[in-house]
Amino acid sequence: MGGAAARGRLAAALVANLGSSICIVFLNKWLYVRLGFPNLSLTLVHFGATWLGLSLCQALGVFAPKSLRPGQVLPLALSFCGFVVFTNLSLQNNTIGTYQLAKAMTTPAIVAIQTLAYGKTFPLRIKLTLIPITLGVFLNSYYDVKFNFLGIVFATLGVLVTSLYQVWVGAKQHELQVNSMQLLYYQAPMSCAMLFCTVPFFEPVFGEGGIFGPWTLSAVIMVLLSGIIAFMVNLSIYWIIGNTSPVTYNMFGHFKFCITLLGGYILFKDPLSVNQGLGILCTLLGILAYTHFKLGEQEGSKSKLVQRP
């Protein structure tokens, strides 16, 4: 019964993350394209909303905060800000295809970091599932890949820092013996403060196009709605990584990427080439293979526990 309940909670978290992530992609796209709302400033709003949401949950007794030293959470907050900044700079200096291809490298980078820094081992069959997934993303991006030196530097830094952030999200929960809400409760305000200091170097703060610019009431409502959905996204990310692994979350991220492409094609009539269709199929096959092997590992672990005297 306990195993079924755990699987049910994981399934609920995955569905919540899938739904909220897809909603926020299309909502953010609308905010960027239709309103011209600044990117980093919107991320600042997202983490501010996450902090307020967690404070409300704490006040309602949903979780009890655990006392942590700022230095214990600082690497996580710094890596978060780094991945936001370098990912945005990568998108700014690369084509969409190059940007997506670089993001696909996050999964093998996480495997490398966990292997080299944490001594974790991955079966060969798990490593082989990275091939169709990476190939699928490459097929999606093939005709839009253009390399330039500055773009590659930012893309590489973005992949490394993003990988570290996702590894640390899981590692810190186990190291500090905290749950997803307890850790995010400390990280969110620190990330807010760092982003608040970073935003003026990349975006206007006051006036037209700034976070404190003359926005309409409808724009403010849409930004606040985006913040509420971001709270759900951030919380579900922490919960999924803490209860599975960064690699599993990344595999799920590739699945969301495919669903988003299909959603754009079905809902908004976005063009979808044969190569992109093959890429989606290839990626989904890799994800299905990974899921099959991971479930097999879990069943094998249970069998060993049952057989143990």
CSV table of N, CA and C in Angstrom, one decimal, residues 29-165:
chain,number,residue,atom,x,y,z
A,29,LYS,N,5.0,33.1,-23.1
A,29,LYS,CA,5.1,33.5,-24.6
A,29,LYS,C,4.2,34.7,-24.9
A,30,TRP,N,3.0,34.6,-24.4
A,30,TRP,CA,2.0,35.7,-24.6
A,30,TRP,C,2.5,37.0,-23.9
A,31,LEU,N,3.1,36.9,-22.7
A,31,LEU,CA,3.6,38.1,-22.0
A,31,LEU,C,4.7,38.7,-22.7
A,32,TYR,N,5.6,37.8,-23.3
A,32,TYR,CA,6.8,38.3,-24.0
A,32,TYR,C,6.4,39.0,-25.3
A,33,VAL,N,5.6,38.3,-26.1
A,33,VAL,CA,5.3,38.7,-27.5
A,33,VAL,C,4.3,39.8,-27.5
A,34,ARG,N,3.2,39.6,-26.8
A,34,ARG,CA,2.1,40.6,-26.8
A,34,ARG,C,2.3,41.8,-26.0
A,35,LEU,N,3.0,41.7,-24.8
A,35,LEU,CA,3.1,42.8,-23.9
A,35,LEU,C,4.6,43.3,-23.9
A,36,GLY,N,5.5,42.4,-24.3
A,36,GLY,CA,6.9,42.8,-24.2
A,36,GLY,C,7.4,42.9,-22.8
A,37,PHE,N,6.9,42.0,-21.9
A,37,PHE,CA,7.3,42.0,-20.5
A,37,PHE,C,8.8,41.4,-20.4
A,38,PRO,N,9.6,42.1,-19.6
A,38,PRO,CA,11.1,41.6,-19.6
A,38,PRO,C,11.2,40.3,-19.0
A,39,ASN,N,12.1,39.5,-19.5
A,39,ASN,CA,12.3,38.1,-19.2
A,39,ASN,C,12.8,37.8,-17.8
A,40,LEU,N,13.9,38.4,-17.4
A,40,LEU,CA,14.5,38.2,-16.1
A,40,LEU,C,13.6,38.8,-15.0
A,41,SER,N,12.9,39.9,-15.3
A,41,SER,CA,12.0,40.5,-14.4
A,41,SER,C,10.8,39.6,-14.1
A,42,LEU,N,10.4,38.9,-15.1
A,42,LEU,CA,9.3,37.9,-14.9
A,42,LEU,C,9.7,36.7,-14.0
A,43,THR,N,11.0,36.3,-14.2
A,43,THR,CA,11.5,35.3,-13.3
A,43,THR,C,11.6,35.8,-11.9
A,44,LEU,N,12.0,37.0,-11.7
A,44,LEU,CA,12.0,37.6,-10.4
A,44,LEU,C,10.6,37.6,-9.7
A,45,VAL,N,9.6,37.9,-10.5
A,45,VAL,CA,8.2,37.8,-10.1
A,45,VAL,C,7.8,36.4,-9.7
A,46,HIS,N,8.3,35.5,-10.5
A,46,HIS,CA,8.0,34.0,-10.2
A,46,HIS,C,8.5,33.6,-8.9
A,47,PHE,N,9.8,33.9,-8.6
A,47,PHE,CA,10.3,33.5,-7.3
A,47,PHE,C,9.8,34.3,-6.2
A,48,GLY,N,9.4,35.5,-6.4
A,48,GLY,CA,8.7,36.3,-5.4
A,48,GLY,C,7.4,35.7,-5.0
A,49,ALA,N,6.6,35.2,-6.1
A,49,ALA,CA,5.3,34.6,-5.8
A,49,ALA,C,5.5,33.2,-5.2
A,50,THR,N,6.6,32.5,-5.5
A,50,THR,CA,6.9,31.2,-4.8
A,50,THR,C,7.2,31.4,-3.4
A,51,TRP,N,8.0,32.5,-3.0
A,51,TRP,CA,8.3,32.8,-1.6
A,51,TRP,C,7.0,33.1,-0.9
A,52,LEU,N,6.1,34.0,-1.5
A,52,LEU,CA,4.9,34.3,-0.8
A,52,LEU,C,4.0,33.1,-0.6
A,53,GLY,N,3.9,32.2,-1.7
A,53,GLY,CA,3.1,31.0,-1.6
A,53,GLY,C,3.6,30.1,-0.5
A,54,LEU,N,4.9,29.9,-0.4
A,54,LEU,CA,5.4,29.1,0.7
A,54,LEU,C,5.2,29.7,2.0
A,55,SER,N,5.3,31.0,2.1
A,55,SER,CA,5.0,31.7,3.4
A,55,SER,C,3.5,31.4,3.8
A,56,LEU,N,2.6,31.5,2.9
A,56,LEU,CA,1.2,31.2,3.2
A,56,LEU,C,1.0,29.7,3.6
A,57,CYS,N,1.7,28.8,2.9
A,57,CYS,CA,1.6,27.4,3.2
A,57,CYS,C,2.1,27.1,4.6
A,58,GLN,N,3.2,27.8,5.0
A,58,GLN,CA,3.8,27.7,6.3
A,58,GLN,C,2.9,28.2,7.4
A,59,ALA,N,2.2,29.4,7.1
A,59,ALA,CA,1.3,30.0,8.0
A,59,ALA,C,0.1,29.1,8.3
A,60,LEU,N,-0.3,28.3,7.2
A,60,LEU,CA,-1.5,27.4,7.3
A,60,LEU,C,-1.1,26.1,7.9
A,61,GLY,N,0.2,25.9,8.2
A,61,GLY,CA,0.6,24.7,8.8
A,61,GLY,C,0.8,23.5,7.9
A,62,VAL,N,1.0,23.8,6.6
A,62,VAL,CA,1.2,22.8,5.6
A,62,VAL,C,2.6,22.1,5.8
A,63,PHE,N,3.6,22.9,6.2
A,63,PHE,CA,4.9,22.4,6.5
A,63,PHE,C,5.5,23.3,7.6
A,64,ALA,N,6.5,22.7,8.3
A,64,ALA,CA,7.2,23.4,9.3
A,64,ALA,C,8.6,23.7,8.8
A,65,PRO,N,9.0,25.0,8.8
A,65,PRO,CA,10.3,25.4,8.3
A,65,PRO,C,11.4,24.8,9.2
A,66,LYS,N,12.5,24.4,8.6
A,66,LYS,CA,13.6,23.9,9.4
A,66,LYS,C,14.8,24.9,9.4
A,67,SER,N,15.4,25.1,10.5
A,67,SER,CA,16.5,26.1,10.6
A,67,SER,C,17.7,25.7,9.8
A,68,LEU,N,18.1,26.5,8.8
A,68,LEU,CA,19.2,26.3,8.0
A,68,LEU,C,20.1,27.5,7.9
A,69,ARG,N,21.4,27.3,7.8
A,69,ARG,CA,22.3,28.4,7.7
A,69,ARG,C,22.3,28.9,6.3
A,70,PRO,N,22.4,30.3,6.1
A,70,PRO,CA,22.4,30.8,4.7
A,70,PRO,C,23.5,30.2,3.8
A,71,GLY,N,24.6,29.9,4.4
A,71,GLY,CA,25.7,29.3,3.6
A,71,GLY,C,25.4,27.9,3.0
A,72,GLN,N,24.4,27.2,3.7
A,72,GLN,CA,24.1,25.9,3.2
A,72,GLN,C,23.2,26.0,2.0
A,73,VAL,N,22.5,27.1,1.8
A,73,VAL,CA,21.5,27.2,0.7
A,73,VAL,C,22.1,28.1,-0.4
A,74,LEU,N,23.2,28.9,-0.1
A,74,LEU,CA,23.8,29.9,-1.0
A,74,LEU,C,24.2,29.3,-2.3
A,75,PRO,N,24.9,28.1,-2.4
A,75,PRO,CA,25.3,27.5,-3.7
A,75,PRO,C,24.1,27.2,-4.6
A,76,LEU,N,23.0,26.8,-4.0
A,76,LEU,CA,21.8,26.5,-4.7
A,76,LEU,C,21.2,27.8,-5.3
A,77,ALA,N,21.1,28.9,-4.5
A,77,ALA,CA,20.6,30.1,-5.0
A,77,ALA,C,21.5,30.8,-6.1
A,78,LEU,N,22.8,30.7,-5.9
A,78,LEU,CA,23.7,31.2,-6.9
A,78,LEU,C,23.6,30.4,-8.2
A,79,SER,N,23.5,29.1,-8.1
A,79,SER,CA,23.4,28.3,-9.3
A,79,SER,C,22.1,28.5,-10.1
A,80,PHE,N,21.0,28.8,-9.3
A,80,PHE,CA,19.8,29.1,-9.9
A,80,PHE,C,19.9,30.4,-10.7
A,81,CYS,N,20.4,31.5,-10.1
A,81,CYS,CA,20.6,32.8,-10.8
A,81,CYS,C,21.5,32.6,-12.0
A,82,GLY,N,22.6,31.8,-11.8
A,82,GLY,CA,23.5,31.6,-13.0
A,82,GLY,C,22.8,30.9,-14.1
A,83,PHE,N,22.0,29.9,-13.8
A,83,PHE,CA,21.3,29.2,-14.9
A,83,PHE,C,20.3,30.1,-15.6
A,84,VAL,N,19.6,30.9,-14.9
A,84,VAL,CA,18.6,31.8,-15.5
A,84,VAL,C,19.3,32.8,-16.4
A,85,VAL,N,20.4,33.4,-15.9
A,85,VAL,CA,21.2,34.4,-16.7
A,85,VAL,C,21.8,33.8,-17.9
A,86,PHE,N,22.5,32.7,-17.7
A,86,PHE,CA,23.2,32.1,-18.9
A,86,PHE,C,22.3,31.5,-19.9
A,87,THR,N,21.1,30.9,-19.4
A,87,THR,CA,20.1,30.4,-20.3
A,87,THR,C,19.5,31.5,-21.2
A,88,ASN,N,19.2,32.7,-20.6
A,88,ASN,CA,18.7,33.8,-21.3
A,88,ASN,C,19.7,34.4,-22.3
A,89,LEU,N,21.0,34.4,-21.9
A,89,LEU,CA,22.0,34.9,-22.8
A,89,LEU,C,22.2,33.9,-23.9
A,90,SER,N,22.1,32.6,-23.7
A,90,SER,CA,22.2,31.7,-24.7
A,90,SER,C,21.1,31.8,-25.7
A,91,LEU,N,19.9,32.0,-25.2
A,91,LEU,CA,18.7,32.3,-26.1
A,91,LEU,C,18.9,33.6,-26.9
A,92,GLN,N,19.5,34.6,-26.3
A,92,GLN,CA,19.7,35.9,-26.9
A,92,GLN,C,20.8,35.8,-28.0
A,93,ASN,N,21.8,35.0,-27.9
A,93,ASN,CA,22.9,35.0,-28.8
A,93,ASN,C,22.9,33.7,-29.7
A,94,ASN,N,21.9,32.9,-29.6
A,94,ASN,CA,21.9,31.7,-30.5
A,94,ASN,C,20.5,31.6,-31.1
A,95,THR,N,20.4,30.8,-32.2
A,95,THR,CA,19.1,30.5,-32.8
A,95,THR,C,18.4,29.6,-31.9
A,96,ILE,N,17.1,29.4,-32.1
A,96,ILE,CA,16.2,28.5,-31.3
A,96,ILE,C,16.8,27.1,-31.3
A,97,GLY,N,17.2,26.7,-32.5
A,97,GLY,CA,17.7,25.3,-32.7
A,97,GLY,C,18.9,25.1,-31.9
A,98,THR,N,19.9,26.0,-31.9
A,98,THR,CA,21.1,25.8,-31.1
A,98,THR,C,20.8,25.9,-29.7
A,99,TYR,N,19.9,26.7,-29.3
A,99,TYR,CA,19.5,26.9,-27.9
A,99,TYR,C,18.9,25.5,-27.4
A,100,GLN,N,18.0,24.9,-28.2
A,100,GLN,CA,17.3,23.7,-27.8
A,100,GLN,C,18.3,22.5,-27.7
A,101,LEU,N,19.2,22.5,-28.7
A,101,LEU,CA,20.2,21.5,-28.8
A,101,LEU,C,21.1,21.5,-27.5
A,102,ALA,N,21.5,22.8,-27.1
A,102,ALA,CA,22.3,22.9,-25.9
A,102,ALA,C,21.6,22.4,-24.7
A,103,LYS,N,20.3,22.8,-24.6
A,103,LYS,CA,19.5,22.3,-23.4
A,103,LYS,C,19.4,20.8,-23.4
A,104,ALA,N,19.4,20.1,-24.5
A,104,ALA,CA,19.4,18.7,-24.5
A,104,ALA,C,20.7,18.1,-23.9
A,105,MET,N,21.7,18.8,-23.9
A,105,MET,CA,23.0,18.3,-23.4
A,105,MET,C,23.0,18.3,-21.8
A,106,THR,N,21.9,18.9,-21.2
A,106,THR,CA,21.9,19.0,-19.8
A,106,THR,C,21.8,17.6,-19.2
A,107,THR,N,21.0,16.7,-19.8
A,107,THR,CA,20.9,15.3,-19.3
A,107,THR,C,22.2,14.6,-19.2
A,108,PRO,N,23.0,14.5,-20.3
A,108,PRO,CA,24.3,13.8,-20.2
A,108,PRO,C,25.3,14.5,-19.3
A,109,ALA,N,25.1,15.9,-19.2
A,109,ALA,CA,26.0,16.6,-18.2
A,109,ALA,C,25.7,16.2,-16.8
A,110,ILE,N,24.4,16.0,-16.5
A,110,ILE,CA,24.0,15.6,-15.1
A,110,ILE,C,24.5,14.2,-14.8
A,111,VAL,N,24.5,13.3,-15.8
A,111,VAL,CA,25.0,12.0,-15.6
A,111,VAL,C,26.5,12.0,-15.4
A,112,ALA,N,27.2,12.9,-16.1
A,112,ALA,CA,28.7,13.1,-15.9
A,112,ALA,C,29.0,13.6,-14.5
A,113,ILE,N,28.3,14.7,-14.1
A,113,ILE,CA,28.5,15.3,-12.8
A,113,ILE,C,28.2,14.3,-11.6
A,114,GLN,N,27.1,13.6,-11.7
A,114,GLN,CA,26.8,12.6,-10.7
A,114,GLN,C,27.8,11.4,-10.7
A,115,THR,N,28.3,11.1,-11.8
A,115,THR,CA,29.3,10.0,-11.9
A,115,THR,C,30.6,10.4,-11.3
A,116,LEU,N,31.1,11.6,-11.7
A,116,LEU,CA,32.4,12.1,-11.3
A,116,LEU,C,32.5,12.7,-9.9
A,117,ALA,N,31.5,13.5,-9.6
A,117,ALA,CA,31.5,14.2,-8.3
A,117,ALA,C,30.8,13.4,-7.1
A,118,TYR,N,29.8,12.6,-7.5
A,118,TYR,CA,29.1,11.9,-6.4
A,118,TYR,C,29.3,10.4,-6.4
A,119,GLY,N,30.1,9.9,-7.4
A,119,GLY,CA,30.4,8.4,-7.5
A,119,GLY,C,29.2,7.6,-7.8
A,120,LYS,N,28.1,8.2,-8.4
A,120,LYS,CA,26.9,7.4,-8.8
A,120,LYS,C,27.2,6.6,-10.1
A,121,THR,N,26.7,5.4,-10.1
A,121,THR,CA,26.9,4.6,-11.3
A,121,THR,C,25.5,4.4,-12.0
A,122,PHE,N,25.6,4.5,-13.4
A,122,PHE,CA,24.4,4.3,-14.2
A,122,PHE,C,24.6,3.0,-15.1
A,123,PRO,N,23.6,2.1,-15.1
A,123,PRO,CA,23.8,1.0,-16.0
A,123,PRO,C,23.9,1.4,-17.5
A,124,LEU,N,24.6,0.6,-18.3
A,124,LEU,CA,24.8,0.9,-19.7
A,124,LEU,C,23.5,1.2,-20.4
A,125,ARG,N,22.4,0.4,-20.1
A,125,ARG,CA,21.2,0.5,-20.8
A,125,ARG,C,20.5,1.9,-20.5
A,126,ILE,N,20.8,2.4,-19.3
A,126,ILE,CA,20.3,3.8,-19.0
A,126,ILE,C,21.0,4.8,-19.8
A,127,LYS,N,22.3,4.7,-19.9
A,127,LYS,CA,23.1,5.6,-20.7
A,127,LYS,C,22.8,5.6,-22.1
A,128,LEU,N,22.4,4.4,-22.7
A,128,LEU,CA,22.1,4.3,-24.1
A,128,LEU,C,20.8,5.0,-24.4
A,129,THR,N,19.9,5.1,-23.4
A,129,THR,CA,18.6,5.8,-23.7
A,129,THR,C,18.9,7.3,-24.0
A,130,LEU,N,20.0,7.8,-23.6
A,130,LEU,CA,20.4,9.2,-23.9
A,130,LEU,C,20.5,9.5,-25.4
A,131,ILE,N,20.9,8.4,-26.1
A,131,ILE,CA,21.2,8.6,-27.6
A,131,ILE,C,20.0,8.9,-28.3
A,132,PRO,N,18.8,8.2,-28.3
A,132,PRO,CA,17.7,8.6,-29.1
A,132,PRO,C,17.1,9.9,-28.6
A,133,ILE,N,17.2,10.2,-27.3
A,133,ILE,CA,16.6,11.4,-26.8
A,133,ILE,C,17.4,12.6,-27.3
A,134,THR,N,18.7,12.6,-27.3
A,134,THR,CA,19.6,13.7,-27.8
A,134,THR,C,19.4,13.8,-29.3
A,135,LEU,N,19.3,12.6,-30.0
A,135,LEU,CA,19.1,12.6,-31.5
A,135,LEU,C,17.8,13.2,-31.8
A,136,GLY,N,16.8,12.9,-31.0
A,136,GLY,CA,15.4,13.5,-31.3
A,136,GLY,C,15.4,15.0,-31.2
A,137,VAL,N,16.1,15.5,-30.1
A,137,VAL,CA,16.1,17.0,-30.0
A,137,VAL,C,16.9,17.6,-31.1
A,138,PHE,N,18.0,16.9,-31.5
A,138,PHE,CA,18.8,17.4,-32.7
A,138,PHE,C,18.0,17.4,-33.9
A,139,LEU,N,17.2,16.4,-34.2
A,139,LEU,CA,16.3,16.4,-35.4
A,139,LEU,C,15.3,17.6,-35.4
A,140,ASN,N,14.8,17.9,-34.2
A,140,ASN,CA,13.9,19.0,-34.0
A,140,ASN,C,14.6,20.4,-34.3
A,141,SER,N,15.9,20.4,-34.1
A,141,SER,CA,16.6,21.7,-34.3
A,141,SER,C,17.5,21.8,-35.5
A,142,TYR,N,17.6,20.7,-36.3
A,142,TYR,CA,18.6,20.5,-37.3
A,142,TYR,C,18.8,21.7,-38.2
A,143,TYR,N,17.7,22.2,-38.8
A,143,TYR,CA,17.8,23.3,-39.8
A,143,TYR,C,18.0,24.6,-39.2
A,144,ASP,N,18.0,24.7,-37.9
A,144,ASP,CA,18.1,26.0,-37.2
A,144,ASP,C,19.4,26.1,-36.4
A,145,VAL,N,20.3,25.2,-36.6
A,145,VAL,CA,21.6,25.2,-35.8
A,145,VAL,C,22.6,26.1,-36.5
A,146,LYS,N,23.0,27.2,-35.8
A,146,LYS,CA,24.1,28.0,-36.3
A,146,LYS,C,25.0,28.4,-35.1
A,147,PHE,N,26.3,28.1,-35.3
A,147,PHE,CA,27.2,28.3,-34.2
A,147,PHE,C,27.9,29.6,-34.3
A,148,ASN,N,28.1,30.3,-33.1
A,148,ASN,CA,29.0,31.5,-33.0
A,148,ASN,C,29.7,31.4,-31.7
A,149,PHE,N,30.8,31.9,-31.6
A,149,PHE,CA,31.7,31.7,-30.4
A,149,PHE,C,31.0,32.2,-29.1
A,150,LEU,N,30.5,33.4,-29.1
A,150,LEU,CA,29.9,33.9,-27.9
A,150,LEU,C,28.7,33.1,-27.5
A,151,GLY,N,27.9,32.7,-28.5
A,151,GLY,CA,26.7,31.9,-28.2
A,151,GLY,C,27.0,30.6,-27.6
A,152,ILE,N,28.1,30.0,-28.1
A,152,ILE,CA,28.5,28.7,-27.6
A,152,ILE,C,29.0,28.8,-26.2
A,153,VAL,N,29.8,29.9,-25.9
A,153,VAL,CA,30.3,30.1,-24.5
A,153,VAL,C,29.1,30.2,-23.5
A,154,PHE,N,28.1,31.0,-23.9
A,154,PHE,CA,26.9,31.1,-23.0
A,154,PHE,C,26.1,29.8,-22.9
A,155,ALA,N,26.0,29.1,-24.0
A,155,ALA,CA,25.2,27.9,-24.0
A,155,ALA,C,26.0,26.8,-23.1
A,156,THR,N,27.3,26.8,-23.2
A,156,THR,CA,28.0,25.8,-22.4
A,156,THR,C,27.9,26.1,-21.0
A,157,LEU,N,28.1,27.4,-20.6
A,157,LEU,CA,28.0,27.8,-19.2
A,157,LEU,C,26.6,27.5,-18.7
A,158,GLY,N,25.6,27.8,-19.6
A,158,GLY,CA,24.2,27.5,-19.2
A,158,GLY,C,23.9,26.0,-18.9
A,159,VAL,N,24.5,25.2,-19.7
A,159,VAL,CA,24.3,23.7,-19.5
A,159,VAL,C,25.0,23.3,-18.2
A,160,LEU,N,26.2,23.7,-18.0
A,160,LEU,CA,26.9,23.3,-16.8
A,160,LEU,C,26.2,23.8,-15.5
A,161,VAL,N,25.8,25.1,-15.5
A,161,VAL,CA,25.2,25.6,-14.3
A,161,VAL,C,23.8,25.0,-14.0
A,162,THR,N,23.1,24.8,-15.1
A,162,THR,CA,21.7,24.2,-15.0
A,162,THR,C,21.9,22.8,-14.5
A,163,SER,N,22.9,22.1,-14.9
A,163,SER,CA,23.1,20.7,-14.5
A,163,SER,C,23.4,20.7,-13.0
A,164,LEU,N,24.3,21.6,-12.6
A,164,LEU,CA,24.7,21.7,-11.2
A,164,LEU,C,23.5,22.0,-10.3
A,165,TYR,N,22.7,23.0,-10.8
A,165,TYR,CA,21.5,23.4,-10.0
A,165,TYR,C,20.6,22.2,-9.8
